[in-house]
CSV table of C-alpha atoms in Angstrom, one decimal:
chain,number,residue,atom,x,y,z
A,1,UNK,CA,-254.5,16.2,-25.2
A,2,UNK,CA,-257.3,15.7,-22.1
A,3,UNK,CA,-255.9,16.3,-19.1
A,4,UNK,CA,-257.8,15.0,-16.0
A,5,UNK,CA,-257.5,16.9,-12.5
A,6,UNK,CA,-258.5,15.6,-9.6
A,7,UNK,CA,-258.3,12.5,-6.6
A,8,UNK,CA,-255.8,9.9,-7.0
A,9,UNK,CA,-256.4,7.1,-4.0
A,10,UNK,CA,-255.9,3.7,-3.2
A,11,UNK,CA,-259.1,2.0,-3.1
A,12,UNK,CA,-259.0,-1.1,-0.6
A,13,UNK,CA,-261.4,-3.9,-1.9
A,14,UNK,CA,-262.9,-6.6,0.0
A,15,UNK,CA,-261.5,-9.8,-0.8
A,16,UNK,CA,-261.3,-13.5,0.9
A,17,UNK,CA,-257.6,-14.3,1.9
A,18,UNK,CA,-256.2,-17.8,1.1
A,19,UNK,CA,-257.3,-19.0,4.4
A,20,UNK,CA,-260.7,-17.7,3.4
A,21,UNK,CA,-260.5,-15.2,6.1
A,22,UNK,CA,-262.0,-11.3,4.9
A,23,UNK,CA,-259.2,-8.9,4.2
A,24,UNK,CA,-258.7,-6.0,1.9
A,25,UNK,CA,-256.4,-5.4,-1.3
A,26,UNK,CA,-255.2,-2.3,-2.4
A,27,UNK,CA,-256.1,-1.0,-5.7
A,28,UNK,CA,-254.9,2.2,-7.6
A,29,UNK,CA,-258.0,4.5,-8.2
A,30,UNK,CA,-260.0,7.4,-7.6
A,31,UNK,CA,-262.8,8.8,-10.1
A,32,UNK,CA,-260.8,11.3,-11.7
A,33,UNK,CA,-257.5,8.9,-11.7
A,34,UNK,CA,-259.9,6.1,-12.9
A,35,UNK,CA,-261.2,8.6,-16.1
A,36,UNK,CA,-257.0,9.3,-17.1
A,37,UNK,CA,-256.6,5.6,-17.2
A,38,UNK,CA,-259.4,5.0,-19.2
A,39,UNK,CA,-258.9,7.7,-21.7
A,40,UNK,CA,-255.0,6.1,-22.0
A,41,UNK,CA,-256.2,2.5,-22.7
A,42,UNK,CA,-258.9,4.0,-25.4
A,43,UNK,CA,-256.2,5.6,-27.1
A,44,UNK,CA,-256.4,9.5,-26.4
A,45,UNK,CA,-253.8,11.6,-25.5
A,46,UNK,CA,-254.4,11.5,-21.5
A,47,UNK,CA,-252.5,13.3,-18.9
A,48,UNK,CA,-253.0,13.8,-15.6
A,49,UNK,CA,-252.5,16.4,-12.6
A,50,UNK,CA,-252.7,15.5,-8.9
A,51,UNK,CA,-250.9,16.0,-5.7
A,52,UNK,CA,-249.6,12.6,-5.7
A,53,UNK,CA,-247.4,11.0,-2.7
A,54,UNK,CA,-243.6,9.9,-3.0
A,55,UNK,CA,-244.3,6.7,-0.6
A,56,UNK,CA,-245.0,3.3,-1.5
A,57,UNK,CA,-249.1,3.7,-2.7
A,58,UNK,CA,-247.9,7.0,-4.6
A,59,UNK,CA,-245.4,4.9,-6.7
A,60,UNK,CA,-247.9,2.8,-7.2
A,61,UNK,CA,-250.5,5.3,-8.7
A,62,UNK,CA,-247.9,6.5,-10.6
A,63,UNK,CA,-246.6,3.4,-12.5
A,64,UNK,CA,-250.4,2.5,-13.0
A,65,UNK,CA,-250.7,5.6,-14.7
A,66,UNK,CA,-247.9,4.9,-17.3
A,67,UNK,CA,-249.0,1.7,-17.7
A,68,UNK,CA,-251.7,2.7,-19.2
A,69,UNK,CA,-250.3,5.8,-21.4
A,70,UNK,CA,-251.0,8.8,-19.1
A,71,UNK,CA,-248.7,11.4,-19.3
A,72,UNK,CA,-247.4,12.1,-15.7
A,73,UNK,CA,-245.6,15.1,-16.4
A,74,UNK,CA,-248.0,17.2,-14.0
A,75,UNK,CA,-247.9,15.2,-11.4
A,76,UNK,CA,-247.4,17.4,-8.1
A,77,UNK,CA,-245.4,15.0,-6.0
A,78,UNK,CA,-244.9,15.2,-2.1
A,79,UNK,CA,-243.8,13.5,1.0
A,80,UNK,CA,-247.2,13.5,2.2
A,81,UNK,CA,-249.5,10.3,2.8
A,82,UNK,CA,-251.7,9.1,-0.2
A,83,UNK,CA,-255.3,8.7,0.3
A,84,UNK,CA,-256.6,5.2,1.2
A,85,UNK,CA,-260.5,4.6,0.7
A,86,UNK,CA,-262.5,1.3,2.1
A,87,UNK,CA,-264.9,0.1,-0.1
A,88,UNK,CA,-267.8,-1.8,1.1
A,89,UNK,CA,-269.8,-3.7,-1.8
A,90,UNK,CA,-273.3,-4.8,-1.5
A,91,UNK,CA,-275.0,-6.2,-4.4
A,92,UNK,CA,-272.2,-5.2,-6.6
A,93,UNK,CA,-273.1,-1.3,-5.2
A,94,UNK,CA,-270.2,0.6,-3.8
A,95,UNK,CA,-269.8,2.7,0.0
A,96,UNK,CA,-266.8,4.1,1.0
A,97,UNK,CA,-264.8,5.2,4.1
A,98,UNK,CA,-262.3,7.7,3.0
A,99,UNK,CA,-259.2,8.7,4.7
A,100,UNK,CA,-258.0,11.7,3.9
A,101,UNK,CA,-256.7,14.3,6.4
A,102,UNK,CA,-253.3,15.6,5.5
A,103,UNK,CA,-252.8,14.0,2.5
A,104,UNK,CA,-250.7,14.9,-0.9
A,105,UNK,CA,-253.7,14.9,-2.6
A,106,UNK,CA,-255.9,17.3,-0.2
A,107,UNK,CA,-253.0,19.8,0.6
A,108,UNK,CA,-252.6,20.6,-3.4
A,109,UNK,CA,-252.4,24.1,-3.4
A,110,UNK,CA,-252.7,26.7,-6.4
A,111,UNK,CA,-249.0,27.3,-6.4
A,112,UNK,CA,-248.5,23.7,-7.4
A,113,UNK,CA,-250.5,24.7,-10.6
A,114,UNK,CA,-249.1,23.5,-13.7
A,115,UNK,CA,-248.5,25.9,-16.9
A,116,UNK,CA,-250.2,23.6,-19.7
A,117,UNK,CA,-249.1,23.5,-23.4
A,118,UNK,CA,-251.0,24.5,-26.5
A,119,UNK,CA,-252.2,21.1,-27.3
A,120,UNK,CA,-254.1,20.8,-23.7
A,121,UNK,CA,-257.5,20.9,-25.1
A,122,UNK,CA,-259.5,19.8,-22.6
A,123,UNK,CA,-259.4,19.9,-18.9
A,124,UNK,CA,-261.9,17.2,-16.8
A,125,UNK,CA,-263.0,17.5,-13.1
A,126,UNK,CA,-264.7,15.9,-10.6
A,127,UNK,CA,-265.1,13.3,-7.5
A,128,UNK,CA,-264.2,14.0,-4.3
A,129,UNK,CA,-261.5,16.3,-5.4
A,130,UNK,CA,-263.9,18.9,-5.3
A,131,UNK,CA,-264.9,18.5,-1.9
A,132,UNK,CA,-262.4,19.5,0.9
A,133,UNK,CA,-259.8,22.5,0.7
A,134,UNK,CA,-257.3,23.4,-0.3
A,135,UNK,CA,-256.9,20.9,-2.9
A,136,UNK,CA,-261.1,21.6,-4.0
A,137,UNK,CA,-260.3,25.1,-4.7
A,138,UNK,CA,-257.3,24.7,-6.1
A,139,UNK,CA,-259.2,22.6,-8.6
A,140,UNK,CA,-262.0,25.5,-9.2
A,141,UNK,CA,-258.9,28.0,-9.3
A,142,UNK,CA,-257.5,25.7,-12.1
A,143,UNK,CA,-261.0,25.5,-14.4
A,144,UNK,CA,-261.3,29.4,-13.7
A,145,UNK,CA,-258.4,30.4,-15.5
A,146,UNK,CA,-258.6,27.8,-18.7
A,147,UNK,CA,-262.4,27.7,-19.0
A,148,UNK,CA,-261.8,31.1,-21.5
A,149,UNK,CA,-260.2,29.1,-23.9
A,150,UNK,CA,-260.0,25.5,-23.5
A,151,UNK,CA,-262.7,23.1,-23.3
A,152,UNK,CA,-263.5,22.0,-19.7
A,153,UNK,CA,-265.5,19.4,-18.5
A,154,UNK,CA,-266.7,18.7,-14.7
A,155,UNK,CA,-268.7,15.5,-13.1
A,156,UNK,CA,-269.0,16.1,-9.1
A,157,UNK,CA,-269.8,12.7,-8.6
A,158,UNK,CA,-271.4,13.3,-5.7
A,159,UNK,CA,-270.8,11.4,-2.1
A,160,UNK,CA,-273.2,12.2,0.2
A,161,UNK,CA,-271.6,10.9,3.3
A,162,UNK,CA,-268.3,12.3,2.1
A,163,UNK,CA,-269.9,16.1,2.1
A,164,UNK,CA,-271.8,15.8,5.2
A,165,UNK,CA,-271.6,18.6,7.2
A,166,UNK,CA,-270.4,20.8,4.0
A,167,UNK,CA,-273.4,20.9,1.5
A,168,UNK,CA,-273.8,24.5,1.2
A,169,UNK,CA,-270.1,24.8,0.5
A,170,UNK,CA,-269.7,22.4,-1.7
A,171,UNK,CA,-272.9,23.0,-3.7
A,172,UNK,CA,-272.0,26.5,-4.4
A,173,UNK,CA,-268.7,25.3,-5.7
A,174,UNK,CA,-270.1,22.6,-8.0
A,175,UNK,CA,-273.0,25.4,-9.4
A,176,UNK,CA,-270.1,27.6,-9.8
A,177,UNK,CA,-268.1,25.1,-11.7
A,178,UNK,CA,-271.0,23.9,-13.9
A,179,UNK,CA,-271.8,27.5,-14.9
A,180,UNK,CA,-268.5,27.5,-16.0
A,181,UNK,CA,-268.0,24.3,-17.8
A,182,UNK,CA,-269.1,23.1,-21.4
A,183,UNK,CA,-269.7,19.6,-21.0
A,184,UNK,CA,-271.2,18.4,-17.4
A,185,UNK,CA,-271.9,14.6,-16.4
A,186,UNK,CA,-274.4,13.5,-13.8
A,187,UNK,CA,-275.9,10.2,-12.7
A,188,UNK,CA,-279.6,10.4,-12.4
A,189,UNK,CA,-278.9,10.3,-8.7
A,190,UNK,CA,-276.3,13.2,-8.7
A,191,UNK,CA,-279.1,15.1,-10.8
A,192,UNK,CA,-281.7,15.1,-8.4
A,193,UNK,CA,-279.4,15.5,-5.5
A,194,UNK,CA,-278.8,19.0,-7.0
A,195,UNK,CA,-282.1,20.1,-8.6
A,196,UNK,CA,-284.7,17.9,-6.9
A,197,UNK,CA,-287.5,15.8,-8.0
A,198,UNK,CA,-288.9,15.7,-11.6
A,199,UNK,CA,-288.2,14.3,-15.2
A,200,UNK,CA,-284.7,13.8,-16.2
A,201,UNK,CA,-284.8,15.3,-19.2
A,202,UNK,CA,-286.3,18.4,-17.9
A,203,UNK,CA,-283.9,18.7,-15.2
A,204,UNK,CA,-280.9,18.0,-17.3
A,205,UNK,CA,-282.1,21.3,-19.7
A,206,UNK,CA,-282.0,22.9,-16.7
A,207,UNK,CA,-278.6,22.2,-16.0
A,208,UNK,CA,-278.1,23.1,-19.7
A,209,UNK,CA,-279.6,26.5,-18.8
A,210,UNK,CA,-277.1,27.2,-16.3
A,211,UNK,CA,-274.1,27.2,-18.9
A,212,UNK,CA,-273.2,24.1,-20.4
A,213,UNK,CA,-273.5,23.4,-23.9
A,214,UNK,CA,-273.3,19.6,-23.2
A,215,UNK,CA,-274.9,17.5,-20.5
A,216,UNK,CA,-274.7,13.7,-20.4
A,217,UNK,CA,-276.8,11.9,-17.7
A,218,UNK,CA,-276.5,8.3,-16.6
A,219,UNK,CA,-279.3,6.3,-15.7
A,220,UNK,CA,-277.7,3.2,-14.3
A,221,UNK,CA,-278.7,-0.2,-15.9
A,222,UNK,CA,-281.2,1.5,-18.3
A,223,UNK,CA,-278.2,3.5,-20.4
A,224,UNK,CA,-277.4,7.2,-20.9
A,225,UNK,CA,-278.5,10.4,-22.5
A,226,UNK,CA,-276.9,13.4,-23.7
A,227,UNK,CA,-279.0,16.9,-23.7
A,228,UNK,CA,-278.4,20.1,-25.5
A,229,UNK,CA,-280.3,23.3,-26.0
A,230,UNK,CA,-282.2,21.4,-28.5
A,231,UNK,CA,-281.3,17.8,-28.7
A,232,UNK,CA,-282.0,14.7,-26.1
A,233,UNK,CA,-280.1,11.7,-27.1
A,234,UNK,CA,-280.4,8.0,-25.8
A,235,UNK,CA,-278.3,5.0,-25.6
A,236,UNK,CA,-279.3,1.8,-24.1
A,237,UNK,CA,-276.9,0.2,-21.8
A,238,UNK,CA,-274.9,-2.9,-22.8
A,239,UNK,CA,-276.3,-5.9,-21.0
A,240,UNK,CA,-273.8,-7.4,-19.1
A,241,UNK,CA,-273.3,-10.3,-15.8
A,242,UNK,CA,-271.9,-7.0,-13.0
A,243,UNK,CA,-269.0,-7.7,-10.7
A,244,UNK,CA,-269.4,-4.2,-9.4
A,245,UNK,CA,-270.3,-0.5,-10.3
A,246,UNK,CA,-266.6,0.6,-9.1
A,247,UNK,CA,-265.1,2.9,-12.0
A,248,UNK,CA,-268.1,2.9,-14.3
A,249,UNK,CA,-269.0,6.3,-14.3
A,250,UNK,CA,-265.5,7.1,-14.6
A,251,UNK,CA,-265.2,5.0,-17.6
A,252,UNK,CA,-268.0,6.4,-19.1
A,253,UNK,CA,-266.4,9.6,-18.8
A,254,UNK,CA,-263.3,8.9,-20.9
A,255,UNK,CA,-265.4,6.8,-23.6
A,256,UNK,CA,-267.7,10.4,-24.3
A,257,UNK,CA,-264.5,12.5,-23.9
A,258,UNK,CA,-262.6,10.0,-26.4
A,259,UNK,CA,-265.4,9.6,-28.6
A,260,UNK,CA,-265.8,13.4,-29.1
A,261,UNK,CA,-261.8,14.3,-29.5
A,262,UNK,CA,-262.0,11.8,-32.4
A,263,UNK,CA,-264.6,13.3,-34.2
A,264,UNK,CA,-262.9,16.6,-33.9
A,265,UNK,CA,-265.2,18.3,-31.9
A,266,UNK,CA,-263.6,18.9,-28.5
A,267,UNK,CA,-263.1,22.5,-29.0
A,268,UNK,CA,-265.3,25.3,-27.6
A,269,UNK,CA,-266.5,26.5,-31.2
A,270,UNK,CA,-267.6,23.0,-32.3
A,271,UNK,CA,-269.5,21.8,-28.9
A,272,UNK,CA,-272.0,24.6,-29.6
A,273,UNK,CA,-273.5,22.8,-32.5
A,274,UNK,CA,-273.1,19.0,-32.5
A,275,UNK,CA,-274.8,16.7,-34.8
A,276,UNK,CA,-277.1,13.7,-33.5
A,277,UNK,CA,-274.2,11.1,-34.9
A,278,UNK,CA,-271.8,12.7,-32.6
A,279,UNK,CA,-273.7,12.7,-29.8
A,280,UNK,CA,-274.7,8.9,-30.2
A,281,UNK,CA,-271.4,7.8,-30.8
A,282,UNK,CA,-270.1,9.6,-27.5
A,283,UNK,CA,-272.7,7.8,-25.7
A,284,UNK,CA,-271.9,4.4,-27.4
A,285,UNK,CA,-268.4,4.7,-26.7
A,286,UNK,CA,-269.3,5.7,-23.0
A,287,UNK,CA,-271.5,2.7,-22.5
A,288,UNK,CA,-269.9,0.0,-24.2
A,289,UNK,CA,-266.6,1.1,-22.1
A,290,UNK,CA,-268.7,1.1,-18.8
A,291,UNK,CA,-270.0,-2.2,-19.3
A,292,UNK,CA,-266.7,-3.8,-19.7
A,293,UNK,CA,-265.5,-2.2,-16.4
A,294,UNK,CA,-269.0,-3.5,-14.4
A,295,UNK,CA,-268.3,-6.8,-15.7
A,296,UNK,CA,-265.1,-7.2,-13.8
A,297,UNK,CA,-263.9,-6.7,-10.1
A,298,UNK,CA,-262.3,-3.5,-9.4
A,299,UNK,CA,-261.7,-0.2,-11.5
A,300,UNK,CA,-260.2,-1.5,-14.4
A,301,UNK,CA,-261.5,0.1,-17.5
A,302,UNK,CA,-261.1,-1.4,-21.3
A,303,UNK,CA,-258.4,-1.2,-23.5
A,304,UNK,CA,-259.9,0.1,-26.9
A,305,UNK,CA,-258.8,-3.6,-28.6
A,306,UNK,CA,-261.2,-5.2,-25.9
A,307,UNK,CA,-264.3,-3.4,-27.5
């Protein structure tokens, strides 16, 4: 089982009403939520841990998880409100306005951490859930507790606008979590935010030097690469007509995790030495699944049959 740990929220996506007026429509989302959904649809044993409200929007989140075959037994339910993000799209690229104060997700605390069964092979962390306390410290505590015995993966999915004024504290947390992680995924933009200018492969090896065994870097429409201490594999992106990029990186994360799980290498020992063929297969599934997501509106990852 792969347990995705992080935010679940409602994305308010721009649409046009039947009267031709601009409006917003609610869609279940959140970076880590999207990864859990995509894992379930790709056929992996997927579970999700987050603070989720018992309000109307929280019910939408829980029902959406269940419809995509995601195990919801680890949800920490409360009567606090659901996080909402309004999305603006410009040429298919998304920017966000978050409403997160006092929500079920943000107020998640250490005393709500679950005890995990032995079949929880890997934990995935990331997104805006790593920005604001108490939730951010709660997720870091979970990673620190489990990293000695289970595979952990992190995708910071950095939102500069969301972390304004908190950069130093946020950067320190991300660096600690990267050092504990077995697998790290970054977009090329995230990589440069963390390490500054430079050639992507060289910077990725700098991340490997911090402790992870495997680093994935997505490079937009060009494709994605996998970097280890001795390997640098690249797969070109599948060419599609882009509707928007919401959920693309989240789906990529699910694809690579599902492929590693299927190959039987989602263990701390196996990740030390991975054949090129396994890395290529992970990159292939990640990029093909992400291509379907960007070809349709919103974060709507593909089912395995659609690939």
